[in-house]
Amino acid sequence: MTPAERREKLLALAQQCETTGRPDRNLDTEIYEALGFTVRRKPTLLAGPRTPPGGIYQQGALWKAIGKISAEIDVAVSVLRQKAPDWNWSLHSIVAEEQSFEALVAGSSGQGALASLALCAALLKAFAARGGKITES
């Protein structure tokens, strides 16, 4: 994937985070892939009760279940700290007709219906602003 294609993919995922109203396991998998993790998606056939929802990702020599990054703020913060440990970030609640959240990561802002979605959108935009270069974990 070229840097321009990677940047477009990151921005498309950020937009999806901002426009969706709820978490999505497919979105979780897409975010992990876009952030440079080696991902194995959940098989559609022959999936057993112990098959992790969404799939698994590789961290070092270990394979772990993909976290609910679009649903759980602690997972989103953990991935942010892992992929961009030196970046400043903040998260704010916006009270309007519908409650929403706004996040700022390294100068890039994102909004979402959930705090985790706003943080993911801002993180994806921040990497896109840096030409799509993702640090290896």
XYZ file of N, CA and C in Angstrom:
411
model
N 0.849 -1.173 0.000
C 0.000 0.000 0.000
C 0.897 1.240 0.000
N 0.610 2.144 -0.892
C 1.407 3.370 -0.988
C 1.052 4.304 0.177
N 1.936 5.252 0.501
C 1.620 6.204 1.571
C 0.322 6.980 1.314
N 0.057 7.332 0.062
C -1.181 8.057 -0.260
C -2.409 7.179 -0.014
N -2.326 5.906 -0.389
C -3.443 4.982 -0.158
C -3.655 4.761 1.337
N -2.554 4.638 2.078
C -2.653 4.448 3.530
C -3.319 5.664 4.176
N -2.909 6.864 3.722
C -3.489 8.103 4.256
C -4.988 8.151 3.967
N -5.389 7.808 2.746
C -6.809 7.785 2.388
C -7.580 6.785 3.242
N -6.988 5.625 3.480
C -7.629 4.595 4.306
C -7.822 5.100 5.734
N -6.788 5.745 6.287
C -6.880 6.286 7.641
C -7.984 7.337 7.744
N -8.042 8.230 6.756
C -9.067 9.281 6.770
C -10.472 8.708 6.584
N -10.608 7.675 5.754
C -11.917 7.036 5.556
C -12.386 6.367 6.847
N -11.473 5.719 7.552
C -11.832 5.091 8.828
C -12.184 6.142 9.874
N -11.445 7.255 9.885
C -11.749 8.340 10.822
C -13.156 8.875 10.567
N -13.504 9.042 9.304
C -14.844 9.523 8.961
C -15.906 8.513 9.398
N -15.607 7.239 9.234
C -16.550 6.202 9.658
C -16.746 6.254 11.177
N -15.664 6.483 11.922
C -15.767 6.609 13.379
C -16.646 7.796 13.762
N -16.540 8.879 13.007
C -17.302 10.084 13.320
C -18.772 9.973 12.935
N -19.090 9.188 11.931
C -20.474 9.127 11.454
C -21.278 7.974 12.039
N -20.606 6.942 12.520
C -21.352 5.820 13.083
C -21.850 6.193 14.470
N -22.977 5.657 14.830
C -23.554 5.963 16.129
C -23.310 4.898 17.171
N -22.661 3.814 16.738
C -22.461 2.716 17.692
C -21.196 1.944 17.343
N -20.679 1.184 18.307
C -19.477 0.380 18.050
C -19.758 -0.728 17.038
N -18.706 -1.214 16.418
C -18.833 -2.230 15.376
C -17.570 -3.089 15.389
N -17.733 -4.407 15.459
C -16.572 -5.307 15.513
C -15.776 -5.268 14.209
N -16.445 -5.099 13.069
C -15.703 -4.981 11.808
C -14.870 -3.706 11.794
N -15.410 -2.631 12.343
C -14.669 -1.376 12.449
C -13.457 -1.560 13.362
N -13.632 -2.293 14.458
C -12.503 -2.578 15.352
C -11.358 -3.226 14.581
N -11.693 -4.238 13.793
C -10.686 -4.958 13.013
C -10.021 -4.038 12.002
N -10.813 -3.218 11.328
C -10.263 -2.274 10.340
C -9.302 -1.287 10.999
N -9.652 -0.802 12.187
C -8.790 0.152 12.893
C -7.473 -0.510 13.270
N -7.535 -1.718 13.819
C -6.303 -2.423 14.187
C -5.403 -2.620 12.965
N -5.998 -3.022 11.845
C -5.208 -3.196 10.616
C -4.591 -1.880 10.164
N -5.376 -0.808 10.185
C -4.889 0.499 9.739
C -3.772 1.019 10.628
N -3.783 0.629 11.899
C -2.747 1.075 12.825
C -1.504 0.189 12.795
N -1.452 -0.731 11.842
C -0.234 -1.501 11.625
C -0.136 -2.830 12.336
N -1.201 -3.261 12.995
C -1.173 -4.567 13.642
C -1.377 -5.657 12.597
N -0.743 -6.806 12.802
C -0.999 -7.982 11.979
C -2.281 -8.609 12.514
N -3.297 -8.708 11.661
C -4.631 -9.123 12.093
C -5.055 -10.384 11.361
N -5.708 -11.267 12.091
C -6.405 -12.408 11.490
C -7.868 -12.243 11.857
N -8.681 -12.081 10.829
C -10.110 -11.854 11.056
C -10.796 -13.130 11.534
N -11.904 -12.940 12.245
C -12.698 -14.073 12.705
C -13.209 -14.824 11.489
N -13.006 -16.140 11.453
C -13.508 -16.904 10.306
C -15.035 -16.908 10.277
N -15.579 -16.887 9.071
C -17.036 -16.924 8.944
C -17.551 -18.359 8.972
N -16.689 -19.291 8.635
C -17.051 -20.704 8.684
C -16.227 -21.394 9.761
N -16.787 -22.404 10.354
C -16.105 -23.213 11.355
C -15.652 -22.417 12.571
N -16.362 -21.373 12.918
C -16.054 -20.599 14.119
C -16.659 -21.310 15.317
N -15.845 -21.529 16.325
C -16.310 -22.187 17.528
C -16.642 -21.186 18.616
N -17.143 -21.679 19.742
C -17.507 -20.773 20.830
C -16.304 -20.050 21.439
N -15.112 -20.590 21.256
C -13.918 -19.953 21.817
C -13.231 -19.017 20.825
N -13.786 -18.898 19.618
C -13.214 -17.998 18.617
C -13.482 -16.563 19.049
N -12.415 -15.745 19.203
C -12.633 -14.364 19.650
C -13.452 -13.565 18.644
N -14.429 -12.790 19.114
C -15.201 -11.954 18.192
C -14.299 -10.929 17.525
N -14.461 -10.730 16.245
C -13.642 -9.758 15.526
C -12.359 -10.335 14.990
N -11.733 -11.215 15.736
C -10.483 -11.810 15.295
C -9.380 -11.631 16.319
N -8.143 -11.813 15.855
C -6.981 -11.707 16.728
C -5.930 -10.831 16.061
N -5.023 -10.291 16.872
C -3.911 -9.509 16.334
C -2.630 -9.962 17.013
N -1.523 -9.729 16.330
C -0.233 -10.166 16.842
C 0.449 -9.025 17.574
N 0.925 -9.335 18.785
C 1.710 -8.384 19.558
C 2.954 -9.131 20.016
N 4.080 -8.831 19.361
C 5.294 -9.590 19.618
C 5.110 -11.008 19.116
N 5.371 -11.982 19.981
C 5.204 -13.382 19.609
C 3.818 -13.906 19.974
N 3.014 -13.081 20.620
C 1.705 -13.518 21.098
C 0.584 -13.056 20.176
N -0.479 -13.843 20.144
C -1.708 -13.456 19.447
C -2.746 -13.144 20.510
N -3.409 -12.006 20.370
C -4.402 -11.568 21.350
C -5.718 -11.266 20.651
N -6.811 -11.363 21.416
C -8.131 -11.017 20.866
C -8.178 -9.521 20.582
N -8.771 -9.157 19.464
C -8.918 -7.744 19.114
C -9.844 -7.085 20.133
N -9.375 -5.994 20.713
C -10.165 -5.271 21.701
C -11.293 -4.490 21.050
N -12.255 -4.133 21.848
C -13.400 -3.352 21.358
C -13.013 -1.878 21.344
N -12.104 -1.526 20.437
C -11.556 -0.173 20.384
C -12.621 0.868 20.062
N -13.657 0.489 19.337
C -14.717 1.445 18.999
C -15.756 1.569 20.112
N -15.676 0.717 21.129
C -16.683 0.716 22.188
C -16.125 1.072 23.561
N -14.876 0.730 23.819
C -14.328 0.873 25.161
C -13.176 1.872 25.176
N -13.334 2.914 25.966
C -12.344 3.981 26.015
C -10.995 3.475 26.520
N -10.989 2.525 27.455
C -9.712 2.028 27.966
C -8.917 1.300 26.888
N -9.586 0.618 25.978
C -8.901 -0.047 24.866
C -8.337 0.999 23.907
N -9.128 2.023 23.600
C -8.667 3.086 22.697
C -7.458 3.817 23.279
N -7.491 4.115 24.574
C -6.365 4.795 25.225
C -5.133 3.898 25.231
N -5.320 2.618 25.489
C -4.198 1.675 25.498
C -3.510 1.610 24.137
N -4.292 1.528 23.070
C -3.724 1.483 21.720
C -3.038 2.810 21.392
N -3.652 3.922 21.778
C -3.039 5.240 21.565
C -1.683 5.322 22.255
N -1.613 4.889 23.500
C -0.351 4.935 24.250
C 0.690 3.986 23.670
N 0.232 2.887 23.097
C 1.158 1.929 22.498
C 1.710 2.445 21.174
N 0.846 2.997 20.334
C 1.249 3.420 18.994
C 1.858 4.817 18.953
N 1.478 5.675 19.881
C 1.976 7.059 19.881
C 2.209 7.517 21.324
N 3.181 6.908 22.000
C 3.361 7.186 23.429
C 3.743 8.630 23.756
N 4.345 9.334 22.824
C 4.804 10.701 23.094
C 3.811 11.775 22.667
N 2.691 11.383 22.107
C 1.723 12.362 21.612
C 0.826 12.853 22.744
N 0.506 14.146 22.711
C -0.463 14.721 23.644
C -1.865 14.454 23.118
N -2.801 14.254 24.026
C -4.173 14.039 23.612
C -5.125 14.518 24.707
N -6.340 14.813 24.313
C -7.378 15.204 25.270
C -8.731 14.748 24.743
N -9.684 14.671 25.657
C -11.027 14.212 25.318
C -12.028 15.086 26.057
N -13.052 15.556 25.352
C -14.057 16.441 25.944
C -15.454 15.944 25.613
N -16.349 16.143 26.561
C -17.763 15.850 26.336
C -18.445 17.123 25.867
N -19.247 17.016 24.821
C -19.973 18.159 24.275
C -21.454 17.949 24.568
N -22.025 18.858 25.324
C -23.441 18.743 25.658
C -24.225 19.615 24.683
N -25.021 18.978 23.869
C -25.874 19.666 22.891
C -27.199 18.914 22.868
N -27.892 18.926 21.719
C -29.126 18.150 21.630
C -28.837 16.676 21.912
N -27.773 16.197 21.308
C -27.321 14.828 21.564
C -25.919 14.924 22.135
N -25.661 14.152 23.165
C -24.329 14.202 23.755
C -23.337 13.563 22.796
N -22.220 14.221 22.609
C -21.164 13.665 21.774
C -19.829 14.018 22.413
N -18.772 13.528 21.818
C -17.437 13.724 22.360
C -16.524 14.280 21.287
N -15.527 15.018 21.733
C -14.506 15.536 20.832
C -13.151 15.185 21.422
N -12.269 14.674 20.577
C -10.919 14.316 21.006
C -9.911 15.103 20.186
N -8.778 15.354 20.789
C -7.673 16.019 20.120
C -6.433 15.164 20.349
N -5.832 14.696 19.262
C -4.621 13.876 19.341
C -3.566 14.517 18.455
N -2.484 14.967 19.059
C -1.355 15.550 18.324
C -1.814 16.588 17.303
N -2.753 17.430 17.701
C -3.215 18.504 16.827
C -4.323 18.142 15.862
N -4.749 16.889 15.832
C -5.843 16.456 14.953
C -7.077 16.183 15.799
N -8.218 16.696 15.363
C -9.436 16.523 16.156
C -10.367 15.508 15.515
N -11.150 14.870 16.368
C -12.152 13.921 15.914
C -13.363 13.996 16.815
N -14.523 13.710 16.269
C -15.756 13.710 17.045
C -16.422 12.356 16.922
N -17.236 12.016 17.918
C -17.936 10.750 17.858
C -19.059 10.678 18.863
N -19.969 9.750 18.632
C -21.089 9.538 19.535
C -20.613 8.951 20.857
N -19.499 8.228 20.818
C -18.881 7.652 22.010
C -17.479 8.224 22.155
N -16.992 8.279 23.380
C -15.642 8.791 23.622
C -14.603 7.977 22.862
N -14.781 6.670 22.830
C -13.824 5.802 22.139
C -13.812 6.073 20.636
N -14.970 6.321 20.051
C -15.036 6.619 18.616
C -14.370 7.956 18.299
N -14.569 8.956 19.156
C -13.930 10.258 18.952
C -12.415 10.130 19.047
N -11.939 9.366 20.028
C -10.496 9.181 20.196
C -9.900 8.416 19.014
N -10.596 7.399 18.534
C -10.129 6.653 17.356
C -10.066 7.562 16.127
N -11.095 8.379 15.925
C -11.120 9.286 14.770
C -9.942 10.249 14.819
N -9.684 10.825 15.986
C -8.576 11.776 16.117
C -7.230 11.083 15.926
N -7.085 9.874 16.456
C -5.833 9.124 16.304
C -5.572 8.793 14.838
N -6.592 8.329 14.145
C -6.448 7.997 12.728
C -6.104 9.237 11.905
N -6.746 10.368 12.216
C -6.441 11.617 11.510
C -5.016 12.085 11.798
N -4.556 11.893 13.032
C -3.194 12.307 13.385
C -2.162 11.504 12.597
N -2.382 10.206 12.460
C -1.460 9.393 11.655
C -1.544 9.785 10.183
N -2.742 10.082 9.704
C -2.898 10.511 8.307
C -2.161 11.825 8.068
N -2.207 12.729 9.036
C -1.523 14.020 8.904
C -0.005 13.854 8.838
N 0.481 12.752 9.349
C 1.914 12.454 9.314
C 2.269 11.554 8.133
N 1.427 11.579 7.135
C 1.693 10.817 5.921
C 1.358 9.348 6.021
N 0.625 8.950 7.061
C 0.223 7.555 7.212
C 1.282 6.664 7.816
N 2.392 7.247 8.274
C 3.465 6.435 8.853
C 3.066 5.987 10.253
N 3.014 4.661 10.435
C 2.635 4.060 11.704
C 3.868 3.406 12.302
N 4.107 3.643 13.595
C 5.242 3.012 14.261
C 4.905 1.557 14.554
N 5.904 0.707 14.471
C 5.696 -0.714 14.763
C 5.606 -0.910 16.264
N 4.745 -1.835 16.675
C 4.610 -2.105 18.103
C 5.300 -3.400 18.457
